[in-house]
Short mmCIF file of C-alpha atoms in Angstrom, two decimals:
data_model
loop_
_atom_site.label_atom_id
_atom_site.label_comp_id
_atom_site.label_asym_id
_atom_site.label_seq_id
_atom_site.Cartn_x
_atom_site.Cartn_y
_atom_site.Cartn_z
CA LYS A 1210 17.59 2.33 -11.23
CA GLN A 1211 14.91 3.09 -8.10
CA GLU A 1212 14.84 0.11 -5.49
CA VAL A 1213 12.41 -0.35 -2.46
CA THR A 1214 12.96 -3.05 0.20
CA GLN A 1215 11.03 -3.72 2.86
CA ILE A 1216 12.40 -5.38 6.10
CA PRO A 1217 10.86 -8.00 7.90
CA ALA A 1218 9.40 -9.99 5.11
CA ALA A 1219 6.90 -10.85 7.57
CA LEU A 1220 6.06 -9.97 11.20
CA SER A 1221 3.84 -11.80 13.88
CA VAL A 1222 2.55 -9.83 17.42
CA PRO A 1223 0.49 -10.43 19.64
CA GLU A 1224 -2.82 -8.09 19.64
CA GLY A 1225 -2.14 -4.51 21.36
CA GLU A 1226 1.19 -3.80 20.63
CA ASN A 1227 2.99 -1.36 18.84
CA LEU A 1228 4.62 -1.92 16.07
CA VAL A 1229 6.98 -0.32 13.17
CA LEU A 1230 7.44 -1.71 9.55
CA ASN A 1231 10.24 -0.13 7.37
CA CYS A 1232 10.89 0.51 3.93
CA SER A 1233 13.90 2.07 2.29
CA PHE A 1234 14.70 3.57 -1.11
CA THR A 1235 17.88 3.83 -3.12
CA ASP A 1236 16.87 6.96 -4.81
CA SER A 1237 15.95 10.19 -3.13
CA ALA A 1238 14.43 11.87 -5.95
CA ILE A 1239 11.05 11.29 -5.36
CA TYR A 1240 7.73 12.95 -6.10
CA ASN A 1241 6.26 10.69 -2.75
CA LEU A 1242 5.64 7.51 -0.66
CA GLN A 1243 3.08 5.67 -0.04
CA TRP A 1244 2.08 2.66 1.99
CA PHE A 1245 -0.78 0.56 0.43
CA ARG A 1246 -2.51 -2.30 2.26
CA GLN A 1247 -2.99 -5.47 0.64
CA ASP A 1248 -5.71 -8.24 1.67
CA PRO A 1249 -5.75 -12.16 0.71
CA GLY A 1250 -7.03 -12.22 -3.04
CA LYS A 1251 -7.74 -8.54 -3.12
CA GLY A 1252 -6.79 -5.39 -4.78
CA LEU A 1253 -4.30 -2.83 -2.82
CA THR A 1254 -5.77 -0.11 -0.68
CA SER A 1255 -3.62 3.41 0.19
CA LEU A 1256 -3.18 4.04 3.42
CA LEU A 1257 -1.16 7.03 3.72
CA LEU A 1258 0.62 9.17 1.02
CA ILE A 1259 3.59 11.19 1.64
CA GLN A 1260 4.80 13.85 -0.51
CA SER A 1261 8.73 14.66 -0.64
CA SER A 1262 8.01 18.37 1.11
CA GLN A 1263 6.25 16.72 4.04
CA ARG A 1264 7.93 14.14 6.81
CA GLU A 1265 5.01 12.38 8.02
CA GLN A 1266 1.25 11.86 8.03
CA THR A 1267 -0.83 10.27 10.18
CA SER A 1268 -4.61 8.76 9.98
CA GLY A 1269 -6.03 7.13 12.94
CA ARG A 1270 -3.61 4.51 14.59
CA LEU A 1271 -1.30 4.79 11.66
CA ASN A 1272 1.93 7.20 11.44
CA ALA A 1273 4.16 6.99 8.46
CA SER A 1274 7.86 9.08 8.69
CA LEU A 1275 9.36 10.07 5.76
CA ASP A 1276 13.49 10.57 5.88
CA LYS A 1277 14.61 11.75 2.20
CA SER A 1278 18.14 12.03 2.34
CA SER A 1279 18.58 8.37 4.54
CA GLY A 1280 16.44 6.88 1.94
CA ARG A 1281 13.67 5.53 4.85
CA SER A 1282 10.43 5.48 5.82
CA THR A 1283 8.23 3.83 8.71
CA LEU A 1284 4.97 2.73 9.52
CA TYR A 1285 3.77 2.47 12.78
CA ILE A 1286 0.93 1.20 14.20
CA ALA A 1287 -0.52 1.85 17.63
CA ALA A 1288 -2.39 -0.79 19.43
CA SER A 1289 -2.71 -3.10 16.74
CA GLN A 1290 -5.58 -5.26 16.19
CA PRO A 1291 -6.24 -8.72 14.29
CA GLY A 1292 -7.92 -6.56 11.91
CA ASP A 1293 -4.69 -5.12 10.77
CA SER A 1294 -3.25 -8.71 9.62
CA ALA A 1295 -2.44 -8.15 6.05
CA THR A 1296 0.00 -7.25 3.49
CA TYR A 1297 2.07 -3.67 3.54
CA LEU A 1298 3.59 -2.33 0.74
CA CYS A 1299 5.74 0.83 0.55
CA ALA A 1300 5.58 1.79 -3.18
CA VAL A 1301 7.65 5.24 -3.95
CA LYS A 1302 6.95 7.54 -6.93
CA GLU A 1303 9.69 8.97 -8.91
CA THR A 1304 9.92 12.33 -9.74
CA SER A 1305 10.22 11.91 -13.59
CA GLY A 1306 6.98 10.04 -15.39
CA SER A 1307 4.35 8.31 -13.73
CA ARG A 1308 5.87 4.88 -12.29
CA LEU A 1309 5.88 3.62 -9.08
CA THR A 1310 8.19 1.55 -7.62
CA PHE A 1311 7.22 -1.22 -5.15
CA GLY A 1312 8.67 -3.04 -2.16
CA GLU A 1313 8.12 -7.04 -1.88
CA GLY A 1314 6.04 -5.67 1.39
CA THR A 1315 5.68 -7.20 5.13
CA GLN A 1316 2.97 -10.06 6.13
CA LEU A 1317 1.70 -9.00 9.53
CA THR A 1318 0.17 -11.21 11.59
CA VAL A 1319 -1.97 -10.13 14.91
CA ASN A 1320 -2.46 -12.92 17.26
CA PRO A 1321 -5.26 -12.01 18.82
CA ASN B 1160 -19.34 4.20 -7.14
CA ALA B 1161 -17.68 0.54 -8.32
CA GLY B 1162 -14.51 2.04 -8.65
CA VAL B 1163 -12.01 -0.18 -10.61
CA THR B 1164 -13.88 -3.67 -11.72
CA GLN B 1165 -11.61 -6.58 -13.04
CA THR B 1166 -12.77 -9.55 -15.22
CA PRO B 1167 -12.48 -12.47 -15.42
CA LYS B 1168 -11.43 -12.84 -11.46
CA PHE B 1169 -9.40 -16.19 -12.25
CA ARG B 1170 -8.29 -17.49 -15.53
CA ILE B 1171 -6.19 -20.91 -16.57
CA LEU B 1172 -4.92 -20.76 -20.13
CA LYS B 1173 -2.49 -23.11 -21.94
CA ILE B 1174 0.94 -21.71 -23.69
CA GLY B 1175 0.17 -20.09 -27.18
CA GLN B 1176 -3.47 -19.01 -26.17
CA SER B 1177 -4.17 -15.28 -25.99
CA MET B 1178 -6.75 -13.82 -23.96
CA THR B 1179 -7.71 -10.38 -22.77
CA LEU B 1180 -8.01 -9.26 -18.83
CA GLN B 1181 -10.67 -6.44 -18.92
CA CYS B 1182 -10.45 -3.42 -16.72
CA THR B 1183 -12.79 -0.63 -16.11
CA GLN B 1184 -13.35 3.01 -13.98
CA ASP B 1185 -16.16 4.68 -13.11
CA MET B 1186 -14.44 7.77 -11.08
CA ASN B 1187 -13.43 9.84 -14.72
CA HIS B 1188 -9.70 9.18 -14.00
CA ASN B 1189 -7.55 10.31 -16.83
CA TYR B 1190 -4.44 7.70 -15.78
CA MET B 1191 -5.03 3.93 -15.98
CA TYR B 1192 -2.40 1.44 -15.30
CA TRP B 1193 -1.49 -2.25 -15.47
CA TYR B 1194 0.70 -3.99 -13.06
CA ARG B 1195 1.63 -7.69 -11.93
CA GLN B 1196 2.52 -9.24 -8.99
CA ASP B 1197 4.94 -12.49 -8.69
CA PRO B 1198 4.22 -14.63 -5.57
CA GLY B 1199 6.04 -12.59 -2.49
CA MET B 1200 6.91 -9.77 -4.94
CA GLY B 1201 6.16 -6.24 -5.30
CA LEU B 1202 4.11 -5.20 -8.06
CA LYS B 1203 5.67 -4.55 -11.78
CA LEU B 1204 4.08 -1.52 -14.25
CA ILE B 1205 3.36 -3.22 -17.36
CA TYR B 1206 1.42 -0.51 -19.26
CA TYR B 1207 0.07 2.86 -18.54
CA SER B 1208 -2.04 5.00 -20.21
CA VAL B 1209 -2.44 9.31 -19.34
CA GLY B 1210 -5.59 9.42 -22.05
CA ALA B 1211 -7.64 7.83 -24.07
CA GLY B 1212 -5.85 6.65 -26.88
CA ILE B 1213 -2.38 7.32 -25.39
CA THR B 1214 -0.29 4.75 -24.08
CA ASP B 1215 3.01 3.64 -22.78
CA LYS B 1216 5.44 0.92 -21.98
CA GLY B 1217 6.10 0.68 -18.02
CA GLU B 1218 8.96 -1.82 -16.38
CA VAL B 1219 7.87 -4.90 -17.98
CA PRO B 1220 6.19 -4.79 -21.50
CA ASN B 1221 7.25 -8.03 -23.22
CA GLY B 1222 4.30 -10.06 -24.35
CA TYR B 1223 1.54 -7.82 -23.77
CA ASN B 1224 -0.36 -5.46 -25.51
CA VAL B 1225 -2.74 -2.61 -24.47
CA SER B 1226 -5.02 -0.06 -25.96
CA ARG B 1227 -6.91 3.07 -24.82
CA SER B 1228 -9.99 4.15 -27.16
CA THR B 1229 -12.20 5.54 -24.12
CA THR B 1230 -11.68 7.14 -20.71
CA GLU B 1231 -13.22 4.29 -18.68
CA ASP B 1232 -11.62 1.02 -20.25
CA PHE B 1233 -7.90 0.08 -20.18
CA PRO B 1234 -7.69 -3.99 -21.65
CA LEU B 1235 -4.88 -5.48 -21.30
CA ARG B 1236 -4.06 -8.26 -24.07
CA LEU B 1237 -1.56 -11.43 -24.11
CA GLU B 1238 -0.94 -13.37 -27.67
CA LEU B 1239 0.73 -16.24 -26.59
CA ALA B 1240 0.70 -17.20 -23.54
CA ALA B 1241 4.07 -18.48 -21.31
CA PRO B 1242 4.26 -19.82 -18.30
CA SER B 1243 6.24 -16.83 -17.02
CA GLN B 1244 2.89 -14.74 -17.29
CA THR B 1245 1.88 -16.84 -14.84
CA SER B 1246 1.18 -14.00 -12.18
CA VAL B 1247 -2.17 -11.89 -10.84
CA TYR B 1248 -2.45 -8.59 -12.50
CA PHE B 1249 -3.83 -5.23 -11.00
CA CYS B 1250 -5.31 -2.52 -12.75
CA ALA B 1251 -5.39 0.85 -11.12
CA SER B 1252 -6.26 4.03 -12.12
CA SER B 1253 -5.52 7.84 -10.85
CA GLN B 1254 -6.99 11.11 -11.51
CA THR B 1255 -3.61 12.98 -11.88
CA SER B 1256 -0.06 11.77 -11.77
CA GLY B 1257 1.21 14.76 -9.31
CA ALA B 1258 2.89 14.67 -6.06
CA GLN B 1259 -1.01 14.09 -4.31
CA GLU B 1260 -1.79 11.38 -6.35
CA THR B 1261 -3.50 8.07 -5.00
CA GLN B 1262 -3.78 5.17 -7.39
CA TYR B 1263 -7.07 3.17 -6.84
CA PHE B 1264 -6.84 -0.51 -7.57
CA GLY B 1265 -9.08 -3.02 -8.56
CA PRO B 1266 -9.40 -6.55 -6.80
CA GLY B 1267 -7.11 -7.74 -9.24
CA THR B 1268 -7.22 -11.21 -12.13
CA ARG B 1269 -5.02 -14.50 -11.17
CA LEU B 1270 -3.63 -16.03 -14.12
CA LEU B 1271 -2.13 -19.66 -14.76
CA VAL B 1272 -0.58 -20.58 -18.07
CA LEU B 1273 0.05 -24.28 -17.87
#
């Protein structure tokens, strides 16, 4: 059974700092890995999607990497801003079926 | 496009009551999903549908039922509400289920069972 773990559970940083969020998964047979952002009281918004054949994806100040062999992904946020404060969820899509398996999330607070 | 819409936003149920959580998408997506998210936890798949008339169980289907009579709508039914069903429920949709598929989420329904 696929299990996804995110470390740390919570992170508080000063504005302007570069930071890394970690995600690990137990079964390397995945279709893709996604990073989502969740704001309080709202749904999830997809940030980046990395296919199993890819190593990384970038969007603006965000960069996500994927290492299937070690079962790890990182989300790098450059020059963090208070507007980046949210919960970040990692999810893997398994090779068979339509299921996404989610991690528990990292709650990020960026202080002005 | 409104995307994925869910109603109601919040509901309190008494134990044993029933209710239907509504979900509608206007993107003509084939795939639709229901998840639940417990406090401090990730999302768990309850049911999903690959098209009108086709539904299948996810990881935690017990206590729930779904139907998919149209492409747009995917209601989730709770027949006998239990405290363990207190959670936030998210509906999502996607066009495909391939390696590049991205799921689009609704704002969620917060359910409290007392």
